[in-house]
XYZ file of N, CA, C and O in Angstrom:
824
model
N 37.345 -66.251 10.234
C 36.581 -67.435 10.962
C 35.301 -66.951 11.698
O 35.185 -65.642 11.926
N 34.344 -67.826 11.816
C 33.036 -67.396 12.397
C 32.999 -67.715 13.855
O 31.950 -67.409 14.500
N 33.940 -68.337 14.242
C 34.021 -68.812 15.802
C 34.970 -68.207 16.594
O 34.944 -67.802 17.691
N 36.258 -68.008 15.878
C 37.534 -67.398 16.526
C 37.385 -65.936 16.372
O 38.167 -65.344 15.758
N 36.336 -65.366 17.131
C 36.346 -63.851 16.864
C 35.698 -63.190 18.162
O 35.100 -63.785 18.946
N 35.848 -61.801 18.275
C 35.452 -61.195 19.477
C 34.782 -59.837 18.953
O 35.032 -59.264 17.900
N 33.825 -59.350 19.804
C 33.195 -58.006 19.503
C 33.690 -57.121 20.476
O 33.719 -57.358 21.733
N 34.332 -55.869 20.077
C 34.957 -54.986 20.939
C 34.079 -53.784 21.058
O 33.797 -52.956 19.961
N 33.767 -53.494 22.264
C 32.856 -52.306 22.433
C 33.759 -51.104 22.979
O 34.998 -51.186 22.997
N 33.218 -49.868 23.186
C 33.947 -48.688 23.532
C 35.226 -48.454 22.852
O 36.224 -48.212 23.215
N 34.876 -48.418 21.508
C 35.990 -48.071 20.560
C 35.684 -46.564 20.249
O 34.778 -45.972 20.227
N 36.903 -45.733 20.371
C 36.851 -44.391 20.238
C 36.796 -44.061 18.583
O 37.763 -44.369 17.935
N 35.824 -43.410 18.143
C 35.689 -43.152 16.742
C 36.522 -41.809 16.485
O 36.198 -40.792 17.075
N 37.466 -41.835 15.788
C 38.476 -40.759 15.588
C 38.637 -40.350 14.221
O 39.136 -41.107 13.295
N 38.063 -39.070 13.737
C 38.243 -38.703 12.362
C 39.528 -37.895 12.194
O 39.746 -37.371 11.073
N 40.310 -37.826 13.062
C 41.664 -37.273 12.981
C 42.888 -38.195 12.888
O 43.909 -37.749 12.784
N 42.632 -39.494 13.003
C 43.732 -40.434 12.744
C 43.160 -41.471 11.910
O 41.996 -41.687 11.496
N 44.114 -42.436 11.408
C 43.711 -43.480 10.497
C 44.175 -44.911 11.035
O 45.410 -45.006 11.611
N 43.164 -45.819 11.103
C 43.554 -47.206 11.473
C 42.889 -47.673 12.716
O 42.367 -46.822 13.451
N 42.891 -48.955 12.809
C 42.402 -49.677 13.882
C 43.439 -50.074 14.995
O 44.460 -50.570 14.669
N 43.210 -49.537 16.260
C 44.171 -49.770 17.386
C 43.437 -50.351 18.499
O 42.305 -49.825 18.860
N 43.828 -51.489 19.003
C 43.057 -52.306 20.028
C 44.075 -52.623 21.165
O 45.159 -53.170 20.899
N 43.702 -52.576 22.430
C 44.554 -53.040 23.474
C 44.782 -54.534 23.524
O 43.823 -55.202 23.279
N 45.990 -54.982 23.627
C 46.364 -56.202 23.635
C 45.504 -57.182 24.538
O 45.090 -58.286 24.156
N 45.130 -56.546 25.854
C 44.334 -57.404 26.669
C 42.977 -57.884 26.199
O 42.441 -58.825 26.554
N 42.629 -57.229 25.079
C 41.157 -57.594 24.574
C 41.352 -58.437 23.397
O 40.364 -59.062 23.010
N 42.532 -58.729 22.824
C 42.630 -59.631 21.665
C 43.689 -60.691 21.961
O 44.111 -61.380 20.959
N 44.085 -60.925 23.179
C 45.076 -61.783 23.453
C 44.788 -63.290 23.216
O 45.509 -64.208 23.054
N 43.354 -63.487 23.138
C 43.092 -64.904 22.828
C 42.862 -65.190 21.406
O 42.598 -66.336 20.924
N 43.204 -64.204 20.437
C 43.115 -64.451 19.056
C 44.564 -64.714 18.548
O 45.566 -64.222 19.018
N 44.616 -65.495 17.390
C 45.829 -65.845 16.846
C 46.161 -64.901 15.687
O 45.963 -65.178 14.613
N 46.606 -63.676 16.074
C 47.021 -62.527 15.016
C 48.366 -62.725 14.491
O 49.406 -63.052 15.258
N 48.392 -62.612 13.217
C 49.690 -62.785 12.518
C 50.589 -61.543 12.548
O 50.070 -60.328 12.342
N 51.868 -61.608 13.062
C 52.688 -60.406 13.174
C 53.166 -60.001 11.777
O 53.347 -60.764 10.887
N 52.973 -58.682 11.505
C 53.549 -58.191 10.227
C 55.051 -57.784 10.441
O 55.535 -57.181 11.384
N 55.858 -58.341 9.419
C 57.230 -58.259 9.524
C 57.957 -57.489 8.276
O 57.402 -57.282 7.260
N 59.251 -57.116 8.544
C 60.051 -56.343 7.467
C 60.668 -57.509 6.693
O 60.620 -58.772 6.913
N 61.461 -57.279 5.576
C 62.127 -58.328 4.808
C 63.176 -59.065 5.585
O 63.417 -60.171 5.132
N 63.596 -58.567 6.718
C 64.487 -59.304 7.544
C 63.740 -60.026 8.634
O 64.325 -60.496 9.718
N 62.499 -60.288 8.678
C 61.679 -60.960 9.647
C 61.558 -60.357 10.984
O 61.148 -60.965 11.950
N 62.103 -58.995 10.977
C 61.765 -58.127 12.299
C 60.434 -57.771 12.271
O 59.610 -57.475 11.279
N 60.006 -57.531 13.461
C 58.422 -57.281 13.691
C 58.252 -55.744 13.652
O 59.029 -54.975 14.212
N 57.180 -55.370 12.693
C 56.834 -53.941 12.753
C 56.138 -53.579 13.941
O 55.378 -54.175 14.513
N 56.413 -52.290 14.517
C 55.745 -51.745 15.547
C 55.350 -50.182 15.336
O 56.205 -49.678 14.319
N 54.742 -49.595 15.894
C 54.274 -48.215 15.705
C 54.179 -47.494 16.938
O 53.633 -47.866 17.988
N 54.737 -46.200 16.886
C 54.502 -45.278 18.049
C 53.634 -43.976 17.360
O 54.278 -43.320 16.511
N 52.497 -43.846 17.805
C 51.667 -42.766 17.452
C 51.360 -41.706 18.545
O 51.028 -42.259 19.693
N 51.477 -40.484 18.261
C 51.060 -39.482 19.150
C 49.995 -38.679 18.640
O 49.909 -38.284 17.517
N 48.910 -38.510 19.361
C 47.694 -37.768 19.003
C 47.782 -36.305 19.414
O 48.621 -35.812 20.062
N 46.675 -35.818 18.922
C 46.653 -34.268 19.147
C 46.648 -33.748 20.628
O 47.009 -32.652 20.883
N 46.091 -34.647 21.448
C 46.167 -34.305 22.916
C 47.425 -34.667 23.556
O 47.429 -34.736 24.851
N 48.296 -35.118 22.810
C 49.719 -35.633 23.283
C 49.842 -36.973 23.911
O 50.807 -37.431 24.267
N 48.489 -37.693 23.894
C 48.570 -38.997 24.398
C 49.188 -39.947 23.356
O 49.248 -39.423 22.145
N 49.757 -41.086 23.683
C 50.481 -41.859 22.888
C 50.061 -43.560 22.922
O 49.459 -43.881 23.977
N 50.186 -44.117 21.764
C 49.968 -45.771 21.720
C 51.271 -46.188 20.958
O 51.602 -45.723 20.093
N 51.637 -47.318 21.815
C 52.769 -48.096 21.192
C 52.478 -49.555 21.206
O 51.638 -50.056 22.055
N 52.846 -50.309 20.105
C 52.594 -51.697 20.107
C 52.890 -52.187 18.675
O 53.018 -51.527 17.627
N 52.903 -53.607 18.476
C 53.109 -54.162 17.283
C 52.046 -54.014 16.239
O 50.900 -53.736 16.478
N 52.444 -54.135 15.002
C 51.506 -54.228 13.878
C 51.124 -55.685 13.461
O 52.042 -56.369 13.211
N 49.898 -56.026 13.515
C 49.498 -57.399 13.348
C 48.307 -57.580 12.360
O 47.655 -56.422 12.223
N 48.179 -58.484 11.678
C 47.003 -58.766 10.743
C 45.759 -59.267 11.406
O 45.844 -60.260 12.180
N 44.499 -58.639 11.094
C 43.453 -59.119 11.713
C 42.324 -59.148 10.772
O 42.259 -58.258 9.714
N 41.393 -59.985 10.845
C 40.205 -59.877 9.923
C 39.059 -59.028 10.670
O 38.607 -59.356 11.691
N 38.684 -57.879 9.891
C 37.781 -56.983 10.517
C 36.483 -56.964 9.971
O 36.378 -57.119 8.704
N 35.400 -56.963 10.887
C 34.082 -56.674 10.429
C 33.451 -55.556 11.063
O 33.465 -55.354 12.222
N 33.013 -54.773 9.994
C 32.243 -53.445 10.492
C 30.833 -53.586 10.155
O 30.446 -53.772 8.832
N 29.953 -53.319 11.126
C 28.606 -53.407 10.827
C 28.302 -54.727 10.054
O 28.650 -55.874 10.462
N 27.278 -54.751 8.988
C 27.031 -55.806 8.294
C 27.947 -56.162 7.037
O 27.608 -56.888 6.258
N 28.947 -55.405 6.895
C 29.951 -55.552 5.784
C 30.743 -56.864 5.842
O 30.889 -57.400 6.938
N 31.190 -57.253 4.726
C 32.006 -58.604 4.585
C 33.359 -58.223 5.322
O 33.808 -57.103 5.282
N 33.996 -59.371 5.808
C 35.246 -59.146 6.574
C 36.344 -58.838 5.568
O 36.408 -59.194 4.436
N 37.280 -57.950 6.091
C 38.388 -57.636 5.292
C 39.777 -57.892 6.248
O 39.622 -57.574 7.460
N 40.804 -58.193 5.753
C 42.013 -58.428 6.445
C 42.846 -57.270 6.220
O 42.931 -56.699 5.170
N 43.341 -56.604 7.320
C 44.164 -55.515 7.387
C 45.060 -55.428 8.533
O 44.809 -56.067 9.575
N 46.168 -54.621 8.432
C 47.150 -54.541 9.619
C 46.299 -53.610 10.650
O 45.713 -52.643 10.412
N 46.487 -53.971 11.862
C 45.977 -53.093 13.013
C 47.179 -53.006 14.021
O 48.106 -53.668 13.836
N 47.071 -52.001 14.855
C 47.898 -51.955 15.956
C 47.420 -52.537 17.241
O 46.338 -52.291 17.797
N 48.215 -53.322 17.735
C 47.811 -53.963 19.083
C 48.550 -53.178 20.085
O 49.833 -53.257 20.194
N 47.805 -52.379 20.854
C 48.317 -51.519 21.781
C 48.917 -52.215 22.968
O 48.213 -52.914 23.692
N 50.381 -52.016 23.171
C 50.996 -52.819 24.230
C 52.312 -52.027 24.771
O 53.221 -51.953 24.058
N 51.970 -51.266 25.822
C 53.116 -50.313 26.282
C 54.343 -51.162 26.694
O 55.410 -50.478 26.811
N 54.331 -52.526 26.940
C 55.376 -53.335 27.359
C 56.005 -53.998 26.209
O 56.982 -54.825 26.307
N 55.533 -53.779 24.869
C 56.105 -54.452 23.813
C 57.581 -54.272 23.669
O 58.090 -53.122 23.805
N 58.398 -55.239 23.364
C 59.895 -54.927 23.346
C 60.478 -53.810 22.580
O 59.799 -53.358 21.455
N 61.302 -53.239 23.208
C 62.071 -51.991 22.526
C 61.412 -50.939 22.304
O 61.736 -50.223 21.272
N 60.414 -50.485 23.250
C 59.592 -49.420 23.162
C 60.543 -48.099 22.669
O 61.358 -47.781 23.292
N 59.977 -47.403 21.627
C 60.763 -46.163 21.140
C 60.618 -45.152 22.303
O 59.664 -44.928 22.930
N 61.845 -44.442 22.386
C 62.033 -43.417 23.648
C 60.901 -42.421 23.537
O 60.381 -41.971 24.596
N 60.516 -41.988 22.367
C 59.495 -40.994 22.159
C 58.071 -41.422 22.417
O 57.102 -40.619 22.684
N 57.926 -42.685 22.798
C 56.692 -43.325 23.345
C 56.587 -43.665 24.791
O 55.901 -44.507 25.304
N 57.583 -43.137 25.641
C 57.648 -43.431 26.945
C 56.411 -43.213 27.771
O 56.177 -43.794 28.842
N 55.544 -42.344 27.262
C 54.210 -42.014 27.941
C 53.024 -42.801 27.368
O 51.995 -42.229 27.513
N 53.343 -43.844 26.677
C 52.259 -44.459 25.852
C 51.308 -45.087 26.881
O 51.533 -45.527 28.110
N 50.020 -45.136 26.471
C 48.883 -45.548 27.281
C 49.274 -47.049 27.646
O 49.505 -47.859 26.808
N 48.874 -47.514 28.869
C 49.152 -48.824 29.389
C 47.967 -49.665 29.484
O 48.187 -50.859 29.730
N 46.754 -49.079 29.528
C 45.635 -49.912 29.628
C 44.414 -49.190 29.244
O 44.408 -48.011 29.127
N 43.236 -49.921 28.986
C 41.885 -49.248 28.547
C 41.609 -48.327 29.725
O 41.033 -47.204 29.356
N 41.852 -48.533 30.874
C 41.397 -47.648 31.944
C 42.078 -46.285 31.930
O 41.544 -45.308 32.179
N 43.401 -46.330 31.683
C 44.251 -45.092 31.658
C 43.757 -44.348 30.246
O 43.859 -43.107 30.360
N 43.505 -45.024 29.223
C 43.288 -44.298 27.999
C 42.011 -43.927 27.833
O 41.642 -42.865 27.304
N 40.965 -44.494 28.608
C 39.520 -44.106 28.441
C 38.737 -44.864 27.152
O 37.697 -44.329 26.985
N 39.432 -45.826 26.622
C 38.923 -46.406 25.548
C 39.440 -48.006 25.414
O 40.530 -48.167 26.005
N 38.681 -48.774 24.644
C 39.266 -50.193 24.459
C 40.092 -50.290 23.076
O 41.054 -51.031 22.920
N 39.880 -49.251 22.382
C 40.542 -49.137 21.010
C 40.209 -47.873 20.370
O 39.362 -47.149 20.791
N 40.744 -47.692 19.117
C 40.549 -46.437 18.338
C 40.121 -47.034 16.860
O 40.647 -47.872 16.312
N 38.988 -46.392 16.359
C 38.577 -46.605 15.024
C 38.936 -45.408 14.333
O 38.056 -44.441 14.326
N 40.055 -45.426 13.615
C 40.662 -44.178 13.062
C 39.906 -44.048 11.624
O 40.446 -44.790 10.744
N 39.167 -43.073 11.380
C 38.476 -42.944 10.050
C 38.910 -41.469 9.488
O 37.824 -40.826 9.005
N 40.085 -41.088 9.574
C 40.450 -40.000 9.009
C 40.306 -39.831 7.476
O 39.959 -40.863 6.762
N 40.893 -38.829 6.901
C 40.692 -38.542 5.337
C 41.769 -39.327 4.500
O 41.423 -39.380 3.218
N 42.706 -39.997 4.969
C 43.696 -40.766 4.237
C 43.430 -42.310 4.314
O 42.741 -42.749 5.074
N 43.987 -42.794 3.255
C 43.694 -44.376 3.200
C 44.761 -45.092 4.094
O 44.340 -46.069 4.595
N 45.920 -44.546 4.365
C 46.863 -45.158 5.271
C 47.271 -43.963 6.315
O 47.097 -42.751 6.151
N 47.888 -44.379 7.392
C 48.039 -43.382 8.442
C 49.407 -42.611 8.264
O 49.668 -41.698 8.911
N 50.163 -43.157 7.208
C 51.432 -42.417 7.115
C 51.715 -42.318 5.610
O 52.325 -41.338 5.154
N 51.320 -43.294 4.706
C 51.411 -43.332 3.385
C 52.974 -43.186 2.796
O 53.917 -43.816 3.368
N 53.147 -42.415 1.918
C 54.621 -42.358 1.246
C 55.488 -41.685 2.174
O 56.873 -42.097 1.970
N 55.206 -41.078 3.049
C 56.220 -40.459 4.003
C 56.874 -41.522 4.725
O 58.057 -41.265 5.310
N 56.247 -42.651 5.081
C 56.846 -43.772 5.836
C 57.413 -44.846 4.689
O 58.145 -45.726 5.233
N 56.980 -44.836 3.569
C 57.518 -45.834 2.677
C 58.705 -45.506 1.762
O 59.373 -46.318 1.297
N 58.778 -44.217 1.540
C 59.749 -43.814 0.597
C 61.082 -43.208 1.243
O 62.109 -42.908 0.520
N 61.029 -43.007 2.709
C 62.349 -42.388 3.234
C 61.943 -42.106 4.751
O 60.780 -42.050 5.125
N 62.971 -42.140 5.522
C 62.815 -42.012 6.963
C 62.391 -40.524 7.267
O 63.055 -39.651 6.736
N 61.388 -40.390 8.150
C 61.007 -39.157 8.486
C 61.902 -38.643 9.688
O 62.427 -39.465 10.329
N 61.856 -37.447 9.959
C 62.643 -36.881 11.086
C 61.954 -37.290 12.415
O 62.519 -37.395 13.433
N 60.670 -37.572 12.252
C 59.863 -37.914 13.506
C 59.180 -39.212 13.117
O 57.981 -39.230 12.730
N 59.918 -40.292 13.078
C 59.279 -41.708 12.560
C 58.172 -42.172 13.293
O 58.042 -42.007 14.511
N 57.351 -42.951 12.598
C 56.079 -43.524 13.252
C 56.382 -45.043 13.457
O 55.983 -45.668 14.412
N 56.961 -45.702 12.468
C 57.069 -47.199 12.361
C 58.488 -47.645 12.763
O 59.447 -46.879 12.436
N 58.550 -48.780 13.261
C 59.889 -49.274 13.805
C 60.014 -50.804 13.457
O 58.999 -51.499 13.380
N 61.207 -51.264 13.122
C 61.598 -52.724 12.997
C 62.127 -53.154 14.414
O 63.169 -52.645 14.845
N 61.625 -54.328 14.807
C 61.980 -54.806 16.177
C 62.372 -56.262 16.219
O 61.906 -57.063 15.629
N 63.455 -56.338 16.984
C 64.033 -57.644 17.422
C 63.283 -57.954 18.818
O 62.410 -57.251 19.345
N 63.761 -59.029 19.510
C 63.171 -59.390 20.767
C 63.793 -58.498 21.918
O 63.491 -58.812 22.983
N 64.744 -57.575 21.361
C 65.363 -56.819 22.422
C 65.351 -55.273 22.117
O 65.394 -54.299 23.121
N 65.120 -54.797 20.909
C 65.257 -53.419 20.495
C 64.581 -53.195 19.294
O 64.216 -54.140 18.459
N 64.243 -51.867 19.058
C 63.521 -51.455 17.898
C 64.285 -50.220 17.188
O 64.908 -49.541 17.946
N 64.372 -50.135 15.772
C 64.912 -48.977 15.207
C 63.914 -48.427 14.247
O 63.042 -49.316 13.701
N 63.928 -47.172 13.884
C 63.075 -46.531 13.196
C 63.271 -47.242 11.710
O 64.244 -47.520 11.305
N 62.217 -47.331 10.926
C 62.167 -48.064 9.756
C 61.123 -47.540 8.716
O 60.024 -47.101 9.020
N 61.480 -47.732 7.515
C 60.459 -47.527 6.454
C 59.528 -48.741 6.461
O 59.970 -49.815 6.796
N 58.365 -48.684 5.822
C 57.354 -49.772 5.785
C 56.608 -49.622 4.566
O 56.138 -48.371 4.195
N 56.321 -50.658 3.773
C 55.556 -50.592 2.649
C 54.105 -50.143 2.958
O 53.508 -50.288 4.044
N 53.524 -49.499 2.010
C 52.014 -48.901 2.188
C 51.184 -50.040 2.578
O 50.174 -49.754 3.386
N 51.416 -51.072 1.915
C 50.351 -52.225 2.205
C 50.388 -52.968 3.691
O 49.616 -53.676 3.906
N 51.537 -52.601 4.283
C 51.648 -52.959 5.655
C 51.413 -51.949 6.705
O 51.518 -52.259 7.944
N 51.136 -50.813 6.184
C 50.686 -49.646 7.232
C 49.424 -49.846 7.730
O 48.440 -50.514 7.021
N 48.793 -49.243 8.787
C 47.488 -49.260 9.248
C 46.694 -48.542 8.250
O 47.338 -47.516 7.611
N 45.543 -49.035 7.998
C 44.738 -48.442 6.912
C 43.359 -47.815 7.474
O 42.918 -48.428 8.487
N 42.766 -46.981 6.730
C 41.560 -46.588 7.069
C 40.452 -47.797 6.734
O 40.454 -48.192 5.608
N 39.767 -48.454 7.772
C 39.154 -49.613 7.547
C 37.939 -49.489 6.429
O 37.694 -50.367 5.860
N 37.310 -48.306 6.516
C 36.208 -48.121 5.604
C 36.716 -48.171 4.090
O 36.057 -48.754 3.261
N 37.916 -47.610 3.739
C 38.593 -47.629 2.536
C 38.727 -49.046 1.945
O 38.948 -49.321 0.728
N 38.894 -49.955 2.972
C 39.272 -51.323 2.602
C 37.897 -52.195 2.296
O 38.069 -53.456 1.736
N 36.862 -51.790 2.525
C 35.630 -52.485 2.258
C 35.386 -52.710 0.849
O 35.716 -51.924 0.034
N 34.632 -53.895 0.690
C 34.270 -54.144 -0.793
C 33.240 -53.224 -1.341
O 33.176 -52.918 -2.516
N 32.330 -52.766 -0.507
C 31.261 -51.836 -0.812
C 31.127 -50.796 0.228
O 31.735 -50.949 1.391
N 30.249 -49.643 0.036
C 30.198 -48.650 0.941
C 31.540 -48.116 1.508
O 31.743 -47.925 2.746
N 32.510 -47.973 0.646
C 33.849 -47.671 1.110
C 34.316 -46.205 0.721
O 35.529 -45.856 0.870
N 33.389 -45.366 0.359
C 33.835 -44.081 -0.122
C 33.657 -42.913 0.880
O 33.646 -41.734 0.596
N 33.466 -43.254 2.207
C 33.249 -42.350 3.229
C 32.344 -42.810 4.489
O 31.919 -43.957 4.474
N 32.093 -41.733 5.214
C 31.349 -42.195 6.503
C 30.338 -40.958 6.763
O 30.616 -39.927 6.371
N 29.347 -41.213 7.458
C 28.447 -40.273 8.029
C 28.339 -40.492 9.485
O 28.121 -41.440 9.928
N 28.895 -39.389 10.239
C 28.497 -39.467 11.771
C 27.140 -38.749 11.994
O 27.121 -37.404 11.825
N 26.147 -39.438 12.265
C 24.837 -38.837 12.493
C 24.370 -38.642 13.850
O 24.330 -39.809 14.492
N 24.158 -37.461 14.348
C 23.971 -37.190 15.848
C 22.786 -36.165 15.967
O 22.564 -35.456 14.929
N 21.994 -36.353 17.008
C 20.904 -35.488 17.021
C 21.285 -33.974 17.405
O 22.465 -33.615 17.670
N 20.418 -32.990 17.163
C 20.661 -31.644 17.474
C 20.869 -31.482 19.058
O 20.257 -31.900 19.730
N 22.174 -30.910 19.242
C 22.525 -30.739 20.691
C 22.106 -29.234 21.075
O 22.380 -28.320 20.392
N 21.378 -28.938 22.247
C 20.999 -27.794 22.590
C 22.088 -26.759 23.020
O 23.381 -27.318 23.396
N 21.859 -25.588 23.010
C 22.977 -24.650 23.475
C 23.260 -24.940 24.800
O 22.414 -25.159 25.661
N 24.578 -24.923 25.198
C 24.991 -25.324 26.528
C 25.435 -26.671 26.621
O 26.055 -27.115 27.566
N 25.148 -27.416 25.510
C 25.581 -28.779 25.600
C 24.728 -29.873 26.444
O 23.773 -29.522 26.999
N 25.136 -31.069 26.349
C 24.678 -32.121 27.193
C 25.706 -33.211 27.424
O 26.586 -33.248 26.631
N 25.343 -34.111 28.396
C 26.466 -34.984 28.898
C 26.630 -36.189 27.758
O 27.821 -36.639 27.763
N 25.673 -36.481 27.132
C 25.728 -37.555 26.028
C 24.728 -37.628 25.054
O 23.765 -36.784 25.217
N 24.952 -38.213 23.897
C 24.012 -38.224 22.933
C 24.095 -39.611 22.071
O 25.232 -40.109 22.026
N 23.148 -40.183 21.572
C 23.278 -41.376 20.879
C 23.153 -41.074 19.430
O 22.307 -40.285 18.897
N 23.908 -41.783 18.571
C 23.774 -41.371 17.149
C 24.262 -42.753 16.446
O 24.265 -43.789 16.940
N 24.571 -42.500 15.060
C 24.982 -43.527 14.092
C 26.129 -43.312 13.516
O 26.554 -42.100 13.071
N 27.015 -44.302 13.306
C 28.073 -44.181 12.200
C 27.698 -45.031 10.941
O 27.493 -46.194 11.061
N 27.444 -44.382 9.920
C 27.043 -44.974 8.685
C 28.161 -44.979 7.625
O 28.862 -44.068 7.499
N 28.251 -46.264 7.194
C 29.409 -46.645 6.193
C 28.905 -46.188 4.848
O 27.737 -46.700 4.350
N 29.684 -45.436 4.033
C 29.363 -45.073 2.654
C 28.610 -43.849 2.652
O 27.854 -43.438 3.409
N 28.724 -43.237 1.445
C 27.963 -42.010 1.177
C 27.434 -42.114 -0.340
O 28.113 -42.229 -1.320
N 25.980 -42.167 -0.255
C 25.405 -42.184 -1.576
C 25.444 -43.710 -2.204
O 25.290 -43.763 -3.437
N 25.766 -44.492 -1.456
C 25.883 -46.026 -1.867
C 24.586 -46.927 -1.439
O 24.456 -48.010 -2.020
N 23.822 -46.384 -0.524
C 22.681 -47.120 -0.043
C 21.514 -46.218 0.134
O 21.728 -44.830 0.310
N 20.356 -46.632 0.329
C 19.228 -45.835 0.574
C 19.327 -45.016 1.924
O 18.817 -43.858 2.065
N 20.019 -45.553 2.973
C 20.085 -44.969 4.176
C 21.441 -44.014 4.333
O 21.665 -43.467 5.388
N 22.214 -43.717 3.247
C 23.277 -42.970 3.288
C 23.329 -42.074 2.135
O 24.564 -41.412 1.944
N 22.345 -41.739 1.435
C 22.277 -40.828 0.290
C 21.927 -39.480 0.805
O 20.698 -39.233 1.200
N 22.748 -38.438 0.878
C 22.450 -37.081 1.365
C 21.261 -36.478 0.341
O 21.069 -36.748 -0.741
N 20.450 -35.564 1.022
C 19.437 -34.877 0.184
C 20.062 -33.871 -0.592
O 21.189 -33.515 -0.405
N 19.312 -33.282 -1.565
C 19.765 -32.247 -2.552
C 20.042 -30.900 -1.797
O 20.803 -30.204 -2.244
N 19.587 -30.827 -0.555
C 19.842 -29.621 0.207
C 21.131 -29.571 0.954
O 21.715 -28.621 1.479
N 21.940 -30.788 0.864
C 23.187 -30.829 1.658
C 24.258 -30.259 0.814
O 24.428 -30.604 -0.443
N 24.929 -29.314 1.423
C 26.200 -28.568 0.703
C 27.384 -29.314 0.993
O 27.679 -29.488 2.125
N 28.080 -29.830 -0.023
C 29.479 -30.520 0.321
C 30.603 -29.565 0.193
O 30.669 -28.566 -0.547
N 31.414 -29.649 1.183
C 32.522 -28.834 1.275
C 33.889 -29.737 0.964
O 33.989 -30.717 1.682
N 34.666 -29.371 0.130
C 35.827 -30.207 -0.225
C 36.871 -30.075 1.002
O 37.132 -28.986 1.611
N 37.416 -31.015 1.155
C 38.472 -31.275 2.237
C 39.852 -30.742 1.705
O 40.223 -30.823 0.448
N 40.689 -30.220 2.478
C 41.985 -29.820 2.054
C 43.061 -30.236 3.086
O 42.751 -31.044 4.009
N 44.401 -29.848 2.927
C 45.374 -30.497 3.736
C 45.388 -29.842 5.284
O 46.279 -30.193 6.057
N 44.271 -29.095 5.501
C 44.270 -28.444 6.859
C 42.979 -29.108 7.611
O 42.742 -28.756 8.722
N 42.105 -29.829 6.928
C 40.973 -30.419 7.544
C 40.916 -31.847 7.507
O 41.712 -32.436 6.940
């Protein structure tokens, strides 16, 4: 839709997680479709980050626009600490943008999905996704196409990576800096690295 849409500011750009997560209070006016399992139960997710903070909430479909790219539909997490049947391991989930310090997360990690085959082929000992009725939730497998996805990987073009471009920060640091999040690498005139840039391959620890 070109009318039923909102612009969300103060998104945390996170290269250590995957997927878009937005607090319920910011999207409550939108008619988002709930993602469900084969038994029509609602999928929800509990995610714990490296700083031990947590987000809990249902998985819903949204049409996402990044920059000037065409809109793409993908599952996102609507962060809602009061969503039915909250998993016990998510008892300390963020309850509001004020407590979290952000309106949402733009997860641009190295994977296409936030859990992949680990969540689609069998239950993990530390599950991320849950199937929920209106009273309780249980750990569940989830197909890859219903998991949260790296939004850049879903774009029709400029989908092969990102560049976080920031100015040189002096020794001792500074309180803030302005920069750019550039979509795609080597796909446009403004995202093509010079010949002097050395590329380092990612591995399972980076």
